mmCIF file of C-alpha atoms in Angstrom:
data_model
loop_
_atom_site.group_PDB
_atom_site.id
_atom_site.type_symbol
_atom_site.label_atom_id
_atom_site.label_comp_id
_atom_site.label_asym_id
_atom_site.label_seq_id
_atom_site.Cartn_x
_atom_site.Cartn_y
_atom_site.Cartn_z
ATOM 1 C CA MET A 1 49.229 -50.715 77.034
ATOM 2 C CA LYS A 2 46.122 -51.383 77.638
ATOM 3 C CA THR A 3 43.691 -54.046 76.459
ATOM 4 C CA ARG A 4 40.343 -54.034 76.533
ATOM 5 C CA PRO A 5 38.419 -57.616 78.508
ATOM 6 C CA ARG A 6 37.321 -59.896 76.410
ATOM 7 C CA LEU A 7 33.588 -59.777 76.382
ATOM 8 C CA LYS A 8 33.632 -63.671 76.019
ATOM 9 C CA GLY A 9 29.507 -63.811 78.844
ATOM 10 C CA ARG A 10 28.535 -60.801 76.467
ATOM 11 C CA ARG A 11 29.544 -61.784 73.234
ATOM 12 C CA TYR A 12 27.932 -65.677 73.659
ATOM 13 C CA ALA A 13 24.834 -64.560 75.409
ATOM 14 C CA ARG A 14 24.381 -62.466 72.532
ATOM 15 C CA GLY A 15 24.565 -64.753 70.043
ATOM 16 C CA ASN A 16 22.482 -67.378 72.756
ATOM 17 C CA ALA A 17 19.818 -64.973 71.931
ATOM 18 C CA LYS A 18 20.324 -64.693 67.603
ATOM 19 C CA GLY A 19 19.656 -69.100 67.697
ATOM 20 C CA ILE A 20 17.070 -68.600 70.157
ATOM 21 C CA VAL A 21 14.718 -65.510 67.241
ATOM 22 C CA SER A 22 15.753 -68.275 64.656
ATOM 23 C CA VAL A 23 14.465 -70.929 66.526
ATOM 24 C CA GLU A 24 11.387 -69.376 67.372
ATOM 25 C CA PHE A 25 10.688 -67.689 63.429
ATOM 26 C CA ALA A 26 11.277 -71.148 62.123
ATOM 27 C CA LEU A 27 8.532 -72.585 64.357
ATOM 28 C CA LEU A 28 6.036 -69.971 64.360
ATOM 29 C CA LEU A 29 6.461 -69.407 59.764
ATOM 30 C CA PRO A 30 4.475 -72.168 59.268
ATOM 31 C CA LEU A 31 1.407 -70.764 60.909
ATOM 32 C CA LEU A 32 2.072 -67.457 59.220
ATOM 33 C CA LEU A 33 1.906 -69.255 56.197
ATOM 34 C CA GLY A 34 -0.766 -71.223 57.053
ATOM 35 C CA ILE A 35 -2.806 -67.564 57.597
ATOM 36 C CA ALA A 36 -2.136 -65.594 54.821
ATOM 37 C CA LEU A 37 -2.077 -67.838 52.209
ATOM 38 C CA PRO A 38 -6.076 -68.429 52.700
ATOM 39 C CA LEU A 39 -6.667 -64.464 53.236
ATOM 40 C CA TYR A 40 -5.393 -64.551 49.944
ATOM 41 C CA ASP A 41 -6.858 -67.235 48.697
ATOM 42 C CA ILE A 42 -10.148 -65.389 50.143
ATOM 43 C CA ALA A 43 -9.176 -61.953 48.656
ATOM 44 C CA ARG A 44 -8.833 -63.663 45.530
ATOM 45 C CA ASN A 45 -12.647 -65.663 45.880
ATOM 46 C CA ILE A 46 -13.907 -61.164 46.155
ATOM 47 C CA GLN A 47 -11.987 -60.141 42.990
ATOM 48 C CA ALA A 48 -13.081 -63.442 41.014
ATOM 49 C CA GLN A 49 -17.418 -62.162 42.431
ATOM 50 C CA MET A 50 -16.862 -58.978 41.992
ATOM 51 C CA ILE A 51 -16.024 -59.874 37.678
ATOM 52 C CA LEU A 52 -19.046 -61.625 38.170
ATOM 53 C CA ILE A 53 -21.056 -59.800 39.364
ATOM 54 C CA ASN A 54 -20.452 -56.980 36.796
ATOM 55 C CA VAL A 55 -19.997 -59.972 33.927
ATOM 56 C CA SER A 56 -23.749 -61.007 34.132
ATOM 57 C CA ARG A 57 -25.047 -57.138 35.237
ATOM 58 C CA GLU A 58 -23.643 -55.890 31.594
ATOM 59 C CA GLY A 59 -24.548 -58.898 29.529
ATOM 60 C CA ALA A 60 -28.160 -58.228 30.651
ATOM 61 C CA ASN A 61 -27.732 -55.265 29.710
ATOM 62 C CA LEU A 62 -26.228 -55.851 25.976
ATOM 63 C CA SER A 63 -28.086 -58.713 25.554
ATOM 64 C CA SER A 64 -31.292 -56.769 25.820
ATOM 65 C CA ARG A 65 -30.168 -53.446 23.518
ATOM 66 C CA ALA A 66 -27.779 -55.562 21.250
ATOM 67 C CA ALA A 67 -29.762 -58.891 20.537
ATOM 68 C CA ALA A 68 -31.362 -58.273 16.773
ATOM 69 C CA THR A 69 -28.006 -56.756 16.322
ATOM 70 C CA TYR A 70 -25.118 -59.511 16.715
ATOM 71 C CA PRO A 71 -25.277 -62.574 17.855
ATOM 72 C CA MET A 72 -26.093 -64.253 21.206
ATOM 73 C CA GLN A 73 -22.222 -65.780 21.107
ATOM 74 C CA THR A 74 -20.013 -62.345 20.350
ATOM 75 C CA ILE A 75 -21.353 -60.735 23.467
ATOM 76 C CA MET A 76 -20.590 -64.010 25.750
ATOM 77 C CA SER A 77 -17.650 -63.944 24.388
ATOM 78 C CA SER A 78 -17.008 -60.121 24.893
ATOM 79 C CA LEU A 79 -18.313 -60.389 28.278
ATOM 80 C CA ALA A 80 -15.370 -63.468 28.395
ATOM 81 C CA ALA A 81 -12.820 -60.750 27.259
ATOM 82 C CA THR A 82 -12.897 -58.952 29.968
ATOM 83 C CA THR A 83 -12.914 -61.374 32.743
ATOM 84 C CA PRO A 84 -9.020 -61.485 33.375
ATOM 85 C CA PRO A 85 -7.278 -62.642 35.404
ATOM 86 C CA LEU A 86 -10.366 -64.982 35.396
ATOM 87 C CA ASN A 87 -9.789 -67.997 32.405
ATOM 88 C CA MET A 88 -13.030 -68.451 32.022
ATOM 89 C CA SER A 89 -12.795 -70.530 28.945
ATOM 90 C CA ALA A 90 -10.635 -73.489 31.480
ATOM 91 C CA ASN A 91 -13.067 -72.722 34.514
ATOM 92 C CA GLY A 92 -15.827 -71.302 33.833
ATOM 93 C CA MET A 93 -19.466 -70.044 31.893
ATOM 94 C CA ILE A 94 -21.992 -68.289 30.534
ATOM 95 C CA TYR A 95 -25.366 -68.284 30.050
ATOM 96 C CA ILE A 96 -27.956 -66.259 28.292
ATOM 97 C CA THR A 97 -32.195 -66.798 29.068
ATOM 98 C CA GLN A 98 -34.725 -64.818 27.253
ATOM 99 C CA ILE A 99 -37.871 -65.060 29.566
ATOM 100 C CA MET A 100 -41.125 -63.261 28.195
ATOM 101 C CA GLY A 101 -44.466 -62.465 30.352
ATOM 102 C CA SER A 102 -47.574 -65.190 28.073
ATOM 103 C CA GLN A 103 -48.837 -67.227 30.624
ATOM 104 C CA GLY A 104 -51.385 -67.066 33.606
ATOM 105 C CA CYS A 105 -52.190 -63.284 32.428
ATOM 106 C CA ASP A 106 -55.720 -61.563 33.890
ATOM 107 C CA ALA A 107 -57.627 -59.447 31.175
ATOM 108 C CA LYS A 108 -55.532 -56.382 32.361
ATOM 109 C CA GLY A 109 -51.912 -57.886 31.027
ATOM 110 C CA ASN A 110 -51.284 -59.147 35.168
ATOM 111 C CA GLY A 111 -50.385 -61.800 37.019
ATOM 112 C CA CYS A 112 -47.667 -63.353 34.124
ATOM 113 C CA THR A 113 -46.571 -66.065 34.568
ATOM 114 C CA GLY A 114 -42.521 -65.612 33.060
ATOM 115 C CA THR A 115 -41.723 -67.984 29.704
ATOM 116 C CA VAL A 116 -38.494 -69.467 28.610
ATOM 117 C CA VAL A 117 -38.628 -68.423 25.213
ATOM 118 C CA ALA A 118 -34.963 -68.853 24.059
ATOM 119 C CA GLN A 119 -31.544 -69.352 25.510
ATOM 120 C CA TRP A 120 -28.014 -69.992 24.961
ATOM 121 C CA LYS A 121 -24.991 -70.921 26.412
ATOM 122 C CA TRP A 122 -21.510 -69.932 25.742
ATOM 123 C CA THR A 123 -19.381 -72.337 23.146
ATOM 124 C CA GLY A 124 -15.777 -71.371 24.754
ATOM 125 C CA GLY A 125 -16.319 -71.890 27.815
ATOM 126 C CA SER A 126 -15.783 -74.816 30.701
ATOM 127 C CA ASP A 127 -19.508 -75.449 32.268
ATOM 128 C CA GLY A 128 -18.145 -78.249 34.877
ATOM 129 C CA GLY A 129 -21.361 -79.831 35.675
ATOM 130 C CA ALA A 130 -22.977 -76.338 35.590
ATOM 131 C CA ALA A 131 -26.012 -76.099 34.352
ATOM 132 C CA SER A 132 -28.434 -72.831 34.478
ATOM 133 C CA LYS A 133 -30.134 -72.573 37.696
ATOM 134 C CA ILE A 134 -33.065 -70.682 35.507
ATOM 135 C CA TRP A 135 -34.597 -73.518 33.302
ATOM 136 C CA ASN A 136 -31.706 -76.086 32.383
ATOM 137 C CA CYS A 137 -32.274 -76.873 28.045
ATOM 138 C CA SER A 138 -31.494 -80.537 28.522
ATOM 139 C CA SER A 139 -35.658 -80.898 29.864
ATOM 140 C CA ALA A 140 -38.446 -81.601 28.162
ATOM 141 C CA GLY A 141 -36.903 -83.100 24.902
ATOM 142 C CA THR A 142 -34.761 -79.886 24.275
ATOM 143 C CA SER A 143 -30.970 -80.896 23.322
ATOM 144 C CA TRP A 144 -28.392 -77.908 23.134
ATOM 145 C CA ALA A 145 -26.800 -76.815 19.025
ATOM 146 C CA THR A 146 -23.931 -78.209 16.822
ATOM 147 C CA ASP A 147 -23.832 -75.419 15.261
ATOM 148 C CA GLY A 148 -21.351 -73.381 17.254
ATOM 149 C CA SER A 149 -24.535 -70.936 17.490
ATOM 150 C CA GLY A 150 -25.115 -72.359 20.696
ATOM 151 C CA ALA A 151 -29.312 -72.385 21.378
ATOM 152 C CA CYS A 152 -31.539 -74.299 22.711
ATOM 153 C CA ASN A 153 -33.057 -76.314 20.062
ATOM 154 C CA GLY A 154 -37.237 -76.657 20.308
ATOM 155 C CA LEU A 155 -38.030 -74.365 22.063
ATOM 156 C CA GLY A 156 -39.534 -72.153 19.639
ATOM 157 C CA GLY A 157 -43.155 -73.623 20.033
ATOM 158 C CA LYS A 158 -43.188 -76.021 22.617
ATOM 159 C CA THR A 159 -45.934 -76.761 23.991
ATOM 160 C CA PRO A 160 -46.392 -76.429 26.887
ATOM 161 C CA ALA A 161 -44.150 -73.399 27.811
ATOM 162 C CA GLN A 162 -41.621 -74.236 30.311
ATOM 163 C CA ALA A 163 -42.424 -71.373 32.991
ATOM 164 C CA VAL A 164 -39.786 -70.812 35.005
ATOM 165 C CA ASP A 165 -40.090 -69.030 38.576
ATOM 166 C CA LEU A 166 -38.140 -65.710 37.530
ATOM 167 C CA LEU A 167 -39.660 -62.930 37.084
ATOM 168 C CA LYS A 168 -43.453 -64.502 38.531
ATOM 169 C CA GLY A 169 -46.180 -61.893 38.316
ATOM 170 C CA LYS A 170 -43.158 -59.042 37.726
ATOM 171 C CA LEU A 171 -43.697 -59.312 33.553
ATOM 172 C CA SER A 172 -46.603 -58.098 31.613
ATOM 173 C CA ASP A 173 -47.982 -60.260 28.585
ATOM 174 C CA GLY A 174 -45.948 -59.940 25.797
ATOM 175 C CA GLN A 175 -42.514 -58.412 27.745
ATOM 176 C CA ILE A 176 -39.243 -59.509 26.836
ATOM 177 C CA ALA A 177 -36.507 -59.677 29.502
ATOM 178 C CA TYR A 178 -32.775 -62.087 29.388
ATOM 179 C CA ALA A 179 -31.227 -63.361 32.280
ATOM 180 C CA VAL A 180 -27.671 -63.729 32.406
ATOM 181 C CA GLU A 181 -25.375 -65.740 34.748
ATOM 182 C CA SER A 182 -22.279 -66.168 35.064
ATOM 183 C CA PHE A 183 -20.209 -69.273 36.545
ATOM 184 C CA TYR A 184 -16.512 -69.724 37.461
ATOM 185 C CA VAL A 185 -14.940 -71.988 40.143
ATOM 186 C CA GLN A 186 -12.228 -70.870 41.327
ATOM 187 C CA GLN A 187 -9.028 -72.745 41.137
ATOM 188 C CA PRO A 188 -6.798 -72.254 44.651
ATOM 189 C CA LEU A 189 -2.991 -71.251 44.093
ATOM 190 C CA ILE A 190 -1.718 -73.390 47.059
ATOM 191 C CA GLY A 191 -4.831 -75.715 48.305
ATOM 192 C CA ALA A 192 -4.702 -77.072 51.670
ATOM 193 C CA ILE A 193 -1.420 -76.917 54.133
ATOM 194 C CA ASN A 194 -0.490 -79.779 56.863
ATOM 195 C CA LEU A 195 0.673 -77.285 59.574
ATOM 196 C CA GLY A 196 1.303 -81.181 61.259
ATOM 197 C CA GLY A 197 -0.633 -82.435 64.564
ATOM 198 C CA GLY A 198 -3.052 -82.327 62.709
ATOM 199 C CA ILE A 199 -3.790 -79.838 61.407
ATOM 200 C CA THR A 200 -4.847 -78.852 58.086
ATOM 201 C CA THR A 201 -5.948 -75.514 56.562
ATOM 202 C CA PRO A 202 -8.904 -75.703 54.498
ATOM 203 C CA ALA A 203 -7.806 -75.065 50.363
ATOM 204 C CA LEU A 204 -10.456 -72.750 49.095
ATOM 205 C CA SER A 205 -12.129 -72.888 45.797
ATOM 206 C CA PRO A 206 -15.489 -72.037 45.821
ATOM 207 C CA ASN A 207 -18.692 -72.669 42.695
ATOM 208 C CA LEU A 208 -19.074 -69.079 42.034
ATOM 209 C CA TYR A 209 -22.586 -67.809 40.038
ATOM 210 C CA SER A 210 -23.964 -64.126 39.539
ATOM 211 C CA MET A 211 -27.230 -63.350 38.335
ATOM 212 C CA SER A 212 -29.354 -60.285 36.514
ATOM 213 C CA VAL A 213 -32.031 -59.275 34.665
ATOM 214 C CA PHE A 214 -32.166 -56.426 32.620
#
């Protein structure tokens, strides 16, 4: 009865090759993770920015059509309800600013400077220090209401009128526009990763912002 010779050398070579592959994979895994995870955070940031753009656009549209029907807090809460997977209550804020063309108009009503007539802040959000980029309610003797309306107190009949650069020269005398701002502080899913050798991946947690006017 013939017996096949044992291929100890070949088996050893195969086992050795598998060991080399395992070592190479272990060495490359941190690098692959260091590339893939930040890319995932970038994708999340892009998604969050697109959501904020939709919030500001729809908010400006709703404000211009439904301001006389619904409280601004209702409008802003409805907008925030459309933002999952974002956690607007913990990391976001919405502002609505009513602007009217009223200053610097010529006889034909051209060249008006936009002035702030009213401003509202979403009471269900956490601004994290993010103030409106259009106009700050806490300035010029104004303050936020504490009755839950989120309105800026002290604007009615304010002298001088609170002029803003937004829409300057684009609103006729008495014309009203609504500007909606949405803020969000994106929390990184992974954070910075130490890859060793002095190499650390960046923690991507930008302060996202969008503004639309209608």
